[in-house]
C-alpha cells in the first residue's frame, strides 16, 4: 500500500502507534492507554483529554483517515478478489458433469466469506448436559469466545 497522503515518518512513533490503535479499536482513550505510559492511578479524564489532544492534531487526524482508507481498500480488495476467484471456480466446476460438488463448495465458500453462514458449535458435554450452567455468565462468555475462535480456525 502506498502512503500517498503522508508518510508515517511525519509522526512520532507514539503518534503513529496511537493512530494505528485508534483505527483498530475505535476508542481514543483505549488507544492512548495502549500506546502511552499510563500509570494505574491516571484519571480517566486525563487519558481522555490526552487522547482528544492527539485526535485534534492535523497530522494524527490525517494519518487516521489514511489508515482507515487503506483498511477499507484492503478489505474490499480481499473480499472482492476472493469472491471473484470463487465464482470463477464455481463456473468452471459447473462446466464439468462431475463438478457439482466443487461448485457447491465454491458457493458455500462465498457464503462464508460474506458472513451468510455461521457454523454451529455444540454446547453440551458427552453426557448431553449443558457445558455451562445458565446462571454462570463468565463461563458462558468463555464458551462463546471459544466457539468464535473455533469458527475462525475452521474458516482459515
Short mmCIF file of N, CA and C in Angstrom, two decimals:
data_model
loop_
_atom_site.label_atom_id
_atom_site.label_comp_id
_atom_site.label_asym_id
_atom_site.label_seq_id
_atom_site.Cartn_x
_atom_site.Cartn_y
_atom_site.Cartn_z
N UNK A 1 0.84 -1.18 0.00
CA UNK A 1 0.00 0.00 0.00
C UNK A 1 0.88 1.24 0.00
N UNK A 2 0.52 2.21 -0.79
CA UNK A 2 1.27 3.45 -0.80
C UNK A 2 0.71 4.39 0.24
N UNK A 3 1.56 5.21 0.76
CA UNK A 3 1.14 6.19 1.75
C UNK A 3 1.12 7.55 1.06
N UNK A 4 0.11 7.76 0.22
CA UNK A 4 0.07 8.93 -0.62
C UNK A 4 -0.25 10.21 0.13
N UNK A 5 -1.08 10.13 1.17
CA UNK A 5 -1.46 11.35 1.87
C UNK A 5 -0.30 11.89 2.69
N UNK A 6 0.35 11.02 3.44
CA UNK A 6 1.50 11.42 4.21
C UNK A 6 2.24 10.16 4.63
N UNK A 7 3.47 10.32 4.91
CA UNK A 7 4.25 9.20 5.38
C UNK A 7 4.16 9.15 6.89
N UNK A 8 4.18 7.92 7.44
CA UNK A 8 4.15 7.83 8.88
C UNK A 8 5.39 8.47 9.49
N UNK A 9 6.41 8.78 8.67
CA UNK A 9 7.61 9.46 9.14
C UNK A 9 7.33 10.86 9.65
N UNK A 10 6.20 11.45 9.29
CA UNK A 10 5.84 12.78 9.77
C UNK A 10 5.33 12.75 11.21
N UNK A 11 5.09 11.59 11.74
CA UNK A 11 4.58 11.45 13.10
C UNK A 11 5.67 10.87 13.99
N UNK A 12 5.53 11.11 15.29
CA UNK A 12 6.42 10.42 16.21
C UNK A 12 5.98 8.96 16.26
N UNK A 13 6.81 8.11 16.81
CA UNK A 13 6.47 6.69 16.91
C UNK A 13 5.20 6.50 17.73
N UNK A 14 5.05 7.26 18.81
CA UNK A 14 3.85 7.13 19.64
C UNK A 14 2.61 7.65 18.92
N UNK A 15 2.75 8.72 18.14
CA UNK A 15 1.61 9.21 17.36
C UNK A 15 1.17 8.18 16.33
N UNK A 16 2.13 7.57 15.65
CA UNK A 16 1.82 6.54 14.66
C UNK A 16 1.13 5.35 15.34
N UNK A 17 1.69 4.91 16.46
CA UNK A 17 1.10 3.79 17.19
C UNK A 17 -0.32 4.13 17.65
N UNK A 18 -0.52 5.38 18.11
CA UNK A 18 -1.86 5.81 18.54
C UNK A 18 -2.83 5.77 17.36
N UNK A 19 -2.41 6.26 16.20
CA UNK A 19 -3.28 6.28 15.02
C UNK A 19 -3.67 4.86 14.63
N UNK A 20 -2.72 3.96 14.62
CA UNK A 20 -3.00 2.56 14.28
C UNK A 20 -3.96 1.95 15.30
N UNK A 21 -3.68 2.19 16.59
CA UNK A 21 -4.54 1.65 17.65
C UNK A 21 -5.95 2.24 17.56
N UNK A 22 -6.05 3.52 17.24
CA UNK A 22 -7.38 4.14 17.14
C UNK A 22 -8.18 3.50 16.01
N UNK A 23 -7.54 3.25 14.87
CA UNK A 23 -8.24 2.62 13.74
C UNK A 23 -8.66 1.20 14.13
N UNK A 24 -7.80 0.51 14.85
CA UNK A 24 -8.10 -0.86 15.26
C UNK A 24 -9.23 -0.90 16.30
N UNK A 25 -9.18 0.00 17.28
CA UNK A 25 -10.10 -0.06 18.42
C UNK A 25 -11.32 0.84 18.30
N UNK A 26 -11.16 1.98 17.60
CA UNK A 26 -12.25 2.95 17.52
C UNK A 26 -12.51 3.67 18.82
N UNK A 27 -11.52 3.67 19.72
CA UNK A 27 -11.68 4.30 21.03
C UNK A 27 -10.39 5.03 21.37
N UNK A 28 -10.49 6.36 21.45
CA UNK A 28 -9.30 7.18 21.69
C UNK A 28 -8.65 6.91 23.02
N UNK A 29 -9.44 6.79 24.08
CA UNK A 29 -8.87 6.57 25.42
C UNK A 29 -8.13 5.24 25.47
N UNK A 30 -8.74 4.18 24.93
CA UNK A 30 -8.09 2.87 24.95
C UNK A 30 -6.84 2.88 24.07
N UNK A 31 -6.92 3.54 22.93
CA UNK A 31 -5.74 3.65 22.06
C UNK A 31 -4.61 4.38 22.79
N UNK A 32 -4.95 5.42 23.53
CA UNK A 32 -3.94 6.17 24.28
C UNK A 32 -3.32 5.29 25.37
N UNK A 33 -4.17 4.55 26.11
CA UNK A 33 -3.65 3.68 27.17
C UNK A 33 -2.68 2.65 26.61
N UNK A 34 -2.99 2.11 25.43
CA UNK A 34 -2.14 1.07 24.85
C UNK A 34 -0.83 1.60 24.27
N UNK A 35 -0.79 2.87 23.95
CA UNK A 35 0.39 3.37 23.24
C UNK A 35 1.23 4.36 24.04
N UNK A 36 0.77 4.72 25.20
CA UNK A 36 1.50 5.68 26.03
C UNK A 36 1.65 5.11 27.44
N UNK A 37 2.62 5.62 28.15
CA UNK A 37 2.86 5.17 29.52
C UNK A 37 1.81 5.79 30.42
N UNK A 38 0.78 5.03 30.71
CA UNK A 38 -0.31 5.50 31.56
C UNK A 38 -0.26 4.72 32.86
N UNK A 39 -0.06 5.45 33.95
CA UNK A 39 0.01 4.81 35.26
C UNK A 39 -1.36 4.34 35.71
N UNK A 40 -1.36 3.39 36.62
CA UNK A 40 -2.61 2.83 37.13
C UNK A 40 -3.45 3.90 37.83
N UNK A 41 -2.79 4.93 38.38
CA UNK A 41 -3.51 5.97 39.10
C UNK A 41 -3.92 7.15 38.21
N UNK A 42 -3.66 7.05 36.90
CA UNK A 42 -4.02 8.13 35.98
C UNK A 42 -5.54 8.20 35.86
N UNK A 43 -6.07 9.40 36.01
CA UNK A 43 -7.51 9.59 35.95
C UNK A 43 -8.02 9.39 34.52
N UNK A 44 -9.19 8.78 34.37
CA UNK A 44 -9.77 8.59 33.02
C UNK A 44 -9.93 9.91 32.27
N UNK A 45 -10.21 11.00 33.01
CA UNK A 45 -10.37 12.31 32.37
C UNK A 45 -9.06 12.76 31.73
N UNK A 46 -7.95 12.44 32.39
CA UNK A 46 -6.63 12.80 31.85
C UNK A 46 -6.35 12.02 30.58
N UNK A 47 -6.65 10.73 30.61
CA UNK A 47 -6.44 9.88 29.43
C UNK A 47 -7.30 10.39 28.28
N UNK A 48 -8.57 10.69 28.57
CA UNK A 48 -9.48 11.18 27.54
C UNK A 48 -8.97 12.50 26.97
N UNK A 49 -8.51 13.38 27.84
CA UNK A 49 -8.02 14.69 27.41
C UNK A 49 -6.81 14.55 26.49
N UNK A 50 -5.88 13.68 26.87
CA UNK A 50 -4.68 13.47 26.05
C UNK A 50 -5.02 12.81 24.72
N UNK A 51 -5.94 11.86 24.75
CA UNK A 51 -6.38 11.21 23.51
C UNK A 51 -7.06 12.22 22.60
N UNK A 52 -7.89 13.08 23.18
CA UNK A 52 -8.58 14.12 22.40
C UNK A 52 -7.58 15.08 21.77
N UNK A 53 -6.54 15.42 22.53
CA UNK A 53 -5.50 16.31 22.02
C UNK A 53 -4.81 15.68 20.80
N UNK A 54 -4.51 14.39 20.90
CA UNK A 54 -3.88 13.71 19.76
C UNK A 54 -4.82 13.66 18.56
N UNK A 55 -6.09 13.35 18.82
CA UNK A 55 -7.06 13.27 17.72
C UNK A 55 -7.27 14.62 17.05
N UNK A 56 -7.06 15.71 17.79
CA UNK A 56 -7.23 17.05 17.24
C UNK A 56 -6.02 17.49 16.41
N UNK A 57 -4.92 16.78 16.54
CA UNK A 57 -3.72 17.12 15.78
C UNK A 57 -3.97 16.85 14.29
N UNK A 58 -3.76 17.85 13.42
CA UNK A 58 -3.99 17.64 11.99
C UNK A 58 -3.19 16.47 11.41
N UNK A 59 -1.94 16.30 11.87
CA UNK A 59 -1.12 15.20 11.35
C UNK A 59 -1.70 13.85 11.75
N UNK A 60 -2.09 13.73 13.02
CA UNK A 60 -2.64 12.47 13.50
C UNK A 60 -3.99 12.19 12.83
N UNK A 61 -4.83 13.21 12.74
CA UNK A 61 -6.15 13.04 12.10
C UNK A 61 -5.99 12.60 10.64
N UNK A 62 -5.03 13.20 9.93
CA UNK A 62 -4.80 12.83 8.54
C UNK A 62 -4.30 11.40 8.43
N UNK A 63 -3.43 11.00 9.36
CA UNK A 63 -2.91 9.63 9.34
C UNK A 63 -4.02 8.62 9.63
N UNK A 64 -4.89 8.95 10.58
CA UNK A 64 -6.02 8.06 10.89
C UNK A 64 -6.90 7.90 9.66
N UNK A 65 -7.18 9.00 8.99
CA UNK A 65 -8.01 8.93 7.78
C UNK A 65 -7.34 8.05 6.73
N UNK A 66 -6.03 8.22 6.57
CA UNK A 66 -5.29 7.42 5.60
C UNK A 66 -5.35 5.93 5.96
N UNK A 67 -5.14 5.62 7.23
CA UNK A 67 -5.18 4.22 7.66
C UNK A 67 -6.57 3.62 7.48
N UNK A 68 -7.61 4.40 7.75
CA UNK A 68 -8.97 3.92 7.55
C UNK A 68 -9.23 3.62 6.08
N UNK A 69 -8.76 4.49 5.19
CA UNK A 69 -8.93 4.26 3.76
C UNK A 69 -8.18 3.02 3.30
N UNK A 70 -6.96 2.83 3.82
CA UNK A 70 -6.18 1.65 3.46
C UNK A 70 -6.86 0.38 3.95
N UNK A 71 -7.38 0.41 5.18
CA UNK A 71 -8.06 -0.76 5.73
C UNK A 71 -9.31 -1.07 4.92
N UNK A 72 -10.05 -0.04 4.55
CA UNK A 72 -11.27 -0.22 3.76
C UNK A 72 -10.91 -0.80 2.39
N UNK A 73 -9.87 -0.25 1.75
CA UNK A 73 -9.44 -0.76 0.44
C UNK A 73 -8.98 -2.20 0.54
N UNK A 74 -8.21 -2.51 1.58
CA UNK A 74 -7.71 -3.87 1.75
C UNK A 74 -8.86 -4.85 1.94
N UNK A 75 -9.83 -4.45 2.75
CA UNK A 75 -10.98 -5.33 2.98
C UNK A 75 -11.77 -5.54 1.70
N UNK A 76 -12.02 -4.48 0.96
CA UNK A 76 -12.79 -4.60 -0.28
C UNK A 76 -12.04 -5.42 -1.31
N UNK A 77 -10.74 -5.21 -1.40
CA UNK A 77 -9.95 -5.98 -2.36
C UNK A 77 -9.98 -7.45 -1.98
N UNK A 78 -9.80 -7.74 -0.72
CA UNK A 78 -9.77 -9.13 -0.27
C UNK A 78 -11.10 -9.82 -0.50
N UNK A 79 -12.18 -9.25 -0.04
CA UNK A 79 -13.50 -9.86 -0.19
C UNK A 79 -13.87 -9.92 -1.67
N UNK A 80 -13.65 -8.82 -2.38
CA UNK A 80 -13.98 -8.79 -3.81
C UNK A 80 -13.16 -9.78 -4.62
N UNK A 81 -11.87 -9.81 -4.37
CA UNK A 81 -10.99 -10.71 -5.11
C UNK A 81 -11.33 -12.17 -4.82
N UNK A 82 -11.52 -12.48 -3.55
CA UNK A 82 -11.85 -13.86 -3.20
C UNK A 82 -13.21 -14.27 -3.77
N UNK A 83 -14.15 -13.37 -3.76
CA UNK A 83 -15.47 -13.66 -4.34
C UNK A 83 -15.33 -13.95 -5.83
N UNK A 84 -14.56 -13.13 -6.53
CA UNK A 84 -14.35 -13.36 -7.96
C UNK A 84 -13.70 -14.71 -8.22
N UNK A 85 -12.68 -15.06 -7.45
CA UNK A 85 -11.99 -16.33 -7.64
C UNK A 85 -12.93 -17.51 -7.36
N UNK A 86 -13.72 -17.39 -6.31
CA UNK A 86 -14.66 -18.47 -6.01
C UNK A 86 -15.73 -18.59 -7.10
N UNK A 87 -16.17 -17.46 -7.63
CA UNK A 87 -17.16 -17.51 -8.71
C UNK A 87 -16.56 -18.14 -9.96
N UNK A 88 -15.30 -17.82 -10.27
CA UNK A 88 -14.63 -18.44 -11.42
C UNK A 88 -14.53 -19.95 -11.22
N UNK A 89 -14.17 -20.36 -10.00
CA UNK A 89 -14.07 -21.80 -9.71
C UNK A 89 -15.44 -22.47 -9.83
N UNK A 90 -16.48 -21.80 -9.35
CA UNK A 90 -17.83 -22.35 -9.43
C UNK A 90 -18.26 -22.53 -10.89
N UNK A 91 -18.02 -21.49 -11.70
CA UNK A 91 -18.40 -21.58 -13.12
C UNK A 91 -17.62 -22.67 -13.83
N UNK A 92 -16.33 -22.79 -13.51
CA UNK A 92 -15.51 -23.83 -14.11
C UNK A 92 -16.03 -25.21 -13.72
N UNK A 93 -16.38 -25.36 -12.44
CA UNK A 93 -16.89 -26.65 -11.96
C UNK A 93 -18.22 -26.99 -12.61
N UNK A 94 -19.05 -26.01 -12.87
CA UNK A 94 -20.36 -26.27 -13.46
C UNK A 94 -20.25 -26.77 -14.90
N UNK A 95 -19.14 -26.49 -15.56
CA UNK A 95 -18.94 -26.96 -16.93
C UNK A 95 -18.64 -28.46 -16.97
N UNK A 96 -18.13 -29.00 -15.86
CA UNK A 96 -17.78 -30.41 -15.77
C UNK A 96 -18.99 -31.18 -15.23
N UNK A 97 -19.36 -32.28 -15.88
CA UNK A 97 -20.54 -33.03 -15.44
C UNK A 97 -20.35 -33.63 -14.04
N UNK A 98 -19.12 -33.75 -13.59
CA UNK A 98 -18.84 -34.27 -12.24
C UNK A 98 -18.43 -33.15 -11.29
N UNK A 99 -18.71 -31.93 -11.67
CA UNK A 99 -18.24 -30.78 -10.88
C UNK A 99 -19.24 -30.22 -9.90
N UNK A 100 -20.35 -30.88 -9.69
CA UNK A 100 -21.38 -30.33 -8.80
C UNK A 100 -20.84 -30.10 -7.39
N UNK A 101 -20.07 -31.05 -6.87
CA UNK A 101 -19.54 -30.93 -5.51
C UNK A 101 -18.60 -29.73 -5.40
N UNK A 102 -17.75 -29.55 -6.39
CA UNK A 102 -16.83 -28.41 -6.39
C UNK A 102 -17.60 -27.10 -6.51
N UNK A 103 -18.66 -27.09 -7.30
CA UNK A 103 -19.48 -25.88 -7.44
C UNK A 103 -20.17 -25.53 -6.13
N UNK A 104 -20.68 -26.55 -5.45
CA UNK A 104 -21.31 -26.32 -4.15
C UNK A 104 -20.29 -25.79 -3.15
N UNK A 105 -19.09 -26.37 -3.16
CA UNK A 105 -18.03 -25.90 -2.26
C UNK A 105 -17.69 -24.44 -2.52
N UNK A 106 -17.59 -24.05 -3.78
CA UNK A 106 -17.30 -22.66 -4.12
C UNK A 106 -18.43 -21.74 -3.66
N UNK A 107 -19.66 -22.19 -3.85
CA UNK A 107 -20.83 -21.38 -3.43
C UNK A 107 -20.83 -21.23 -1.91
N UNK A 108 -20.55 -22.31 -1.19
CA UNK A 108 -20.52 -22.25 0.27
C UNK A 108 -19.36 -21.37 0.73
N UNK A 109 -18.24 -21.42 0.02
CA UNK A 109 -17.11 -20.55 0.36
C UNK A 109 -17.48 -19.08 0.24
N UNK A 110 -18.22 -18.74 -0.82
CA UNK A 110 -18.67 -17.35 -0.98
C UNK A 110 -19.63 -16.96 0.13
N UNK A 111 -20.53 -17.87 0.50
CA UNK A 111 -21.49 -17.57 1.56
C UNK A 111 -20.78 -17.32 2.89
N UNK A 112 -19.77 -18.14 3.20
CA UNK A 112 -19.00 -17.94 4.43
C UNK A 112 -18.23 -16.62 4.38
N UNK A 113 -17.62 -16.34 3.24
CA UNK A 113 -16.84 -15.12 3.07
C UNK A 113 -17.69 -13.88 3.34
N UNK A 114 -18.94 -13.93 2.94
CA UNK A 114 -19.83 -12.78 3.09
C UNK A 114 -20.64 -12.84 4.39
N UNK A 115 -20.31 -13.80 5.26
CA UNK A 115 -20.96 -13.87 6.56
C UNK A 115 -22.38 -14.37 6.52
N UNK A 116 -22.74 -15.07 5.47
CA UNK A 116 -24.11 -15.57 5.34
C UNK A 116 -24.31 -16.92 6.03
N UNK A 117 -23.22 -17.59 6.35
CA UNK A 117 -23.30 -18.88 7.05
C UNK A 117 -22.54 -18.78 8.36
N UNK A 118 -23.12 -19.33 9.38
CA UNK A 118 -22.48 -19.36 10.69
C UNK A 118 -22.43 -20.82 11.12
N UNK A 119 -21.23 -21.27 11.49
CA UNK A 119 -21.10 -22.65 11.93
C UNK A 119 -21.66 -22.78 13.34
N UNK A 120 -22.40 -23.84 13.58
CA UNK A 120 -22.94 -24.09 14.91
C UNK A 120 -21.93 -24.90 15.70
N UNK A 121 -21.85 -24.59 16.98
CA UNK A 121 -20.93 -25.28 17.87
C UNK A 121 -21.74 -25.93 18.98
N UNK A 122 -21.42 -27.19 19.26
CA UNK A 122 -22.14 -27.91 20.30
C UNK A 122 -21.77 -27.35 21.66
N UNK A 123 -22.78 -27.08 22.47
CA UNK A 123 -22.55 -26.50 23.79
C UNK A 123 -22.97 -27.47 24.89
N UNK A 124 -22.89 -28.77 24.58
CA UNK A 124 -23.22 -29.78 25.58
C UNK A 124 -22.04 -30.72 25.73
N UNK A 125 -21.95 -31.32 26.89
CA UNK A 125 -20.89 -32.29 27.14
C UNK A 125 -21.26 -33.66 26.61
N UNK A 126 -20.39 -34.64 26.85
CA UNK A 126 -20.64 -36.02 26.37
C UNK A 126 -21.91 -36.61 26.97
N UNK A 127 -22.24 -36.14 28.18
CA UNK A 127 -23.44 -36.67 28.85
C UNK A 127 -24.72 -35.99 28.37
N UNK A 128 -24.60 -35.03 27.44
CA UNK A 128 -25.76 -34.34 26.91
C UNK A 128 -26.20 -33.14 27.73
N UNK A 129 -25.56 -32.93 28.87
CA UNK A 129 -25.91 -31.79 29.71
C UNK A 129 -25.18 -30.54 29.21
N UNK A 130 -25.77 -29.38 29.50
CA UNK A 130 -25.14 -28.13 29.12
C UNK A 130 -23.75 -28.03 29.74
N UNK A 131 -22.80 -27.53 28.95
CA UNK A 131 -21.45 -27.33 29.47
C UNK A 131 -21.42 -26.21 30.49
N UNK A 132 -22.31 -25.25 30.36
CA UNK A 132 -22.30 -24.08 31.23
C UNK A 132 -23.67 -23.92 31.87
N UNK A 133 -23.70 -23.83 33.19
CA UNK A 133 -24.99 -23.54 33.82
C UNK A 133 -25.50 -22.18 33.35
N UNK A 134 -26.80 -22.06 33.19
CA UNK A 134 -27.39 -20.83 32.65
C UNK A 134 -27.08 -19.60 33.49
N UNK A 135 -26.80 -19.78 34.80
CA UNK A 135 -26.56 -18.63 35.65
C UNK A 135 -25.09 -18.23 35.73
N UNK A 136 -24.20 -18.90 35.04
CA UNK A 136 -22.78 -18.59 35.12
C UNK A 136 -22.35 -17.82 33.87
N UNK A 137 -22.51 -16.51 33.88
CA UNK A 137 -22.26 -15.71 32.69
C UNK A 137 -20.79 -15.65 32.32
N UNK A 138 -19.88 -15.69 33.27
CA UNK A 138 -18.44 -15.65 32.95
C UNK A 138 -18.04 -16.88 32.16
N UNK A 139 -18.51 -18.06 32.61
CA UNK A 139 -18.22 -19.29 31.86
C UNK A 139 -18.89 -19.28 30.50
N UNK A 140 -20.09 -18.71 30.44
CA UNK A 140 -20.78 -18.61 29.16
C UNK A 140 -19.99 -17.72 28.20
N UNK A 141 -19.45 -16.63 28.70
CA UNK A 141 -18.63 -15.75 27.86
C UNK A 141 -17.40 -16.49 27.35
N UNK A 142 -16.78 -17.29 28.22
CA UNK A 142 -15.60 -18.07 27.79
C UNK A 142 -15.99 -19.07 26.70
N UNK A 143 -17.16 -19.71 26.89
CA UNK A 143 -17.64 -20.68 25.90
C UNK A 143 -17.89 -20.00 24.56
N UNK A 144 -18.48 -18.83 24.60
CA UNK A 144 -18.74 -18.09 23.36
C UNK A 144 -17.43 -17.71 22.70
N UNK A 145 -16.46 -17.22 23.49
CA UNK A 145 -15.15 -16.87 22.93
C UNK A 145 -14.49 -18.09 22.29
N UNK A 146 -14.60 -19.25 22.97
CA UNK A 146 -14.04 -20.49 22.43
C UNK A 146 -14.70 -20.85 21.11
N UNK A 147 -16.02 -20.74 21.07
CA UNK A 147 -16.77 -21.07 19.86
C UNK A 147 -16.39 -20.14 18.71
N UNK A 148 -16.24 -18.85 19.02
CA UNK A 148 -15.84 -17.90 17.98
C UNK A 148 -14.45 -18.21 17.46
N UNK A 149 -13.52 -18.52 18.38
CA UNK A 149 -12.16 -18.86 17.96
C UNK A 149 -12.16 -20.12 17.12
N UNK A 150 -12.95 -21.11 17.51
CA UNK A 150 -13.04 -22.36 16.74
C UNK A 150 -13.60 -22.09 15.34
N UNK A 151 -14.59 -21.21 15.25
CA UNK A 151 -15.15 -20.86 13.96
C UNK A 151 -14.15 -20.15 13.08
N UNK A 152 -13.33 -19.26 13.68
CA UNK A 152 -12.31 -18.56 12.89
C UNK A 152 -11.26 -19.53 12.38
N UNK A 153 -10.87 -20.52 13.21
CA UNK A 153 -9.89 -21.51 12.78
C UNK A 153 -10.44 -22.37 11.66
N UNK A 154 -11.72 -22.71 11.74
CA UNK A 154 -12.33 -23.56 10.72
C UNK A 154 -12.44 -22.84 9.37
N UNK A 155 -12.54 -21.51 9.42
CA UNK A 155 -12.72 -20.78 8.17
C UNK A 155 -11.39 -20.45 7.50
N UNK A 156 -10.28 -20.76 8.15
CA UNK A 156 -8.96 -20.46 7.57
C UNK A 156 -8.51 -21.57 6.67
#
